Tab-separated table of C-alpha atoms in Angstrom:
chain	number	residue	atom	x	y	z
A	1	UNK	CA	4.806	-38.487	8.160
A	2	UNK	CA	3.712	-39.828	11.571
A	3	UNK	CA	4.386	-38.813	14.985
A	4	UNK	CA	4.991	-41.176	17.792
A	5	UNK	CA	1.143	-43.075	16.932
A	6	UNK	CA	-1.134	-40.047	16.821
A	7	UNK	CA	-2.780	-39.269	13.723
A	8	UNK	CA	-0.735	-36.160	12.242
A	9	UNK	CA	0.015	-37.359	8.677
A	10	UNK	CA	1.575	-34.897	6.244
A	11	UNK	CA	0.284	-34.932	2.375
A	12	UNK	CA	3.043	-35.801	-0.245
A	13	UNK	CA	3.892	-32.258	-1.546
A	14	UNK	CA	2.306	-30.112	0.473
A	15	UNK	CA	4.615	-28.181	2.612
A	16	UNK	CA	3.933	-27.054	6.715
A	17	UNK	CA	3.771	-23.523	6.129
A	18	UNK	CA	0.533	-24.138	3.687
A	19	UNK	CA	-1.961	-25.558	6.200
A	20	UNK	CA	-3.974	-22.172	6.914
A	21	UNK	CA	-3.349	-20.663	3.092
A	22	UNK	CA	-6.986	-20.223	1.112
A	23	UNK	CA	-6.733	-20.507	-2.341
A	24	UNK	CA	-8.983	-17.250	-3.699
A	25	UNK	CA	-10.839	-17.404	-6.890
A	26	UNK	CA	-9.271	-15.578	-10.040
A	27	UNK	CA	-12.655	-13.353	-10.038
A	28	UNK	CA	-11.560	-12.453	-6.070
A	29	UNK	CA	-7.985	-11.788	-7.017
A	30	UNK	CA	-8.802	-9.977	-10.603
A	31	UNK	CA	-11.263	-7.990	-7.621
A	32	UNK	CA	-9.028	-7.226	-5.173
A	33	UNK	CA	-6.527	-5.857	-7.748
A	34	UNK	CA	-9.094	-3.350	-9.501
A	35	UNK	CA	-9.571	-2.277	-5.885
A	36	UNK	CA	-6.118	-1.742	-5.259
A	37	UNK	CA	-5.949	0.482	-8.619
A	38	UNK	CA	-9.173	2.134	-7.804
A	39	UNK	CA	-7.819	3.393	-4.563
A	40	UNK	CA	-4.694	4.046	-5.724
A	41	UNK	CA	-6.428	6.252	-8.446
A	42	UNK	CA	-8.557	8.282	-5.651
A	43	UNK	CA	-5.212	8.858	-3.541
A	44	UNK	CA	-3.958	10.864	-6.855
A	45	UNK	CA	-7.301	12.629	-7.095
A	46	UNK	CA	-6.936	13.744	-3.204
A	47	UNK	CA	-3.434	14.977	-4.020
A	48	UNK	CA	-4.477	16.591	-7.608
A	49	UNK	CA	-7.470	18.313	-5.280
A	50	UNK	CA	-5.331	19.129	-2.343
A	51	UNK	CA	-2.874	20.690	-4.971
A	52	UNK	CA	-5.113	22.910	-6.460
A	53	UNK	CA	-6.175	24.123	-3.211
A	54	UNK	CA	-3.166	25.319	-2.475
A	55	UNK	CA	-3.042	27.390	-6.010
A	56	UNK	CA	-6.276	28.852	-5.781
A	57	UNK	CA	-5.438	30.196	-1.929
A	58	UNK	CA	-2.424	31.961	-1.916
A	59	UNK	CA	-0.517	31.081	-5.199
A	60	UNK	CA	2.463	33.521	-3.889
A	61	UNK	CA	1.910	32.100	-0.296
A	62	UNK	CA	2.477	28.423	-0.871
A	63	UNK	CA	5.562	28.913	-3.480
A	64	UNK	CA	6.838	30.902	-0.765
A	65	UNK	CA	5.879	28.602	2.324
A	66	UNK	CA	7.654	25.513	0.035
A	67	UNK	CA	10.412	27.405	-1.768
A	68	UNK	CA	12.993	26.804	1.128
A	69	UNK	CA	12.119	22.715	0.656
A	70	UNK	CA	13.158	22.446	-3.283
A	71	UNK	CA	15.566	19.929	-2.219
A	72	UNK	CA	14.070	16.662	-2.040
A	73	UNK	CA	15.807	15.404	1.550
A	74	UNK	CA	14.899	18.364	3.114
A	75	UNK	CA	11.308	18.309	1.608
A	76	UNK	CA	11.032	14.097	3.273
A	77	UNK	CA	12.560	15.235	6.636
A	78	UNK	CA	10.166	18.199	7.110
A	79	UNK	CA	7.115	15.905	5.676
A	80	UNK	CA	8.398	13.762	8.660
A	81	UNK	CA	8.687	16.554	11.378
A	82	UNK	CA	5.780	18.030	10.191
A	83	UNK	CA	3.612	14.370	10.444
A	84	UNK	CA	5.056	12.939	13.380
């Protein structure tokens, strides 16, 4: 494809949306996913850590503190409140 004389050509099967995209390397994507998994894996631990924290320091306190939140839309909106 040519525009008006200047030298813009367009490759047979290459579409306009793929003119900045990098290929990666099946080592860099095989990479990138164990990442992914490893982090993924250390967000659990924090939680499994964070968890047991709450056990050992007032077993009776947290039940209580999270009893009134066994529903699971009232647990999300006071996560929210309690984030934001």
């Amino acid at each position: 494809m040519v525009h008006d004389g200047s030298h813009t050509r367009q490759r047979a099967g290459r579409q306009p949306s793929d003119a900045g995209a990098v290929k990666l390397p099946t080592w860099a994507q095989a990479l990138g996913w164990c990442g992914a998994l490893g982090l993924i894996y250390l967000l659990s631990r924090a939680v499994s850590i964070i968890g047991r924290g709450f056990a050992e320091v007032g077993g009776d306190a947290a039940y209580t503190m999270f009893a009134f939140a066994a529903h699971p839309w009232v647990g999300l909106s006071l996560g929210v409140l309690g984030t934001a």
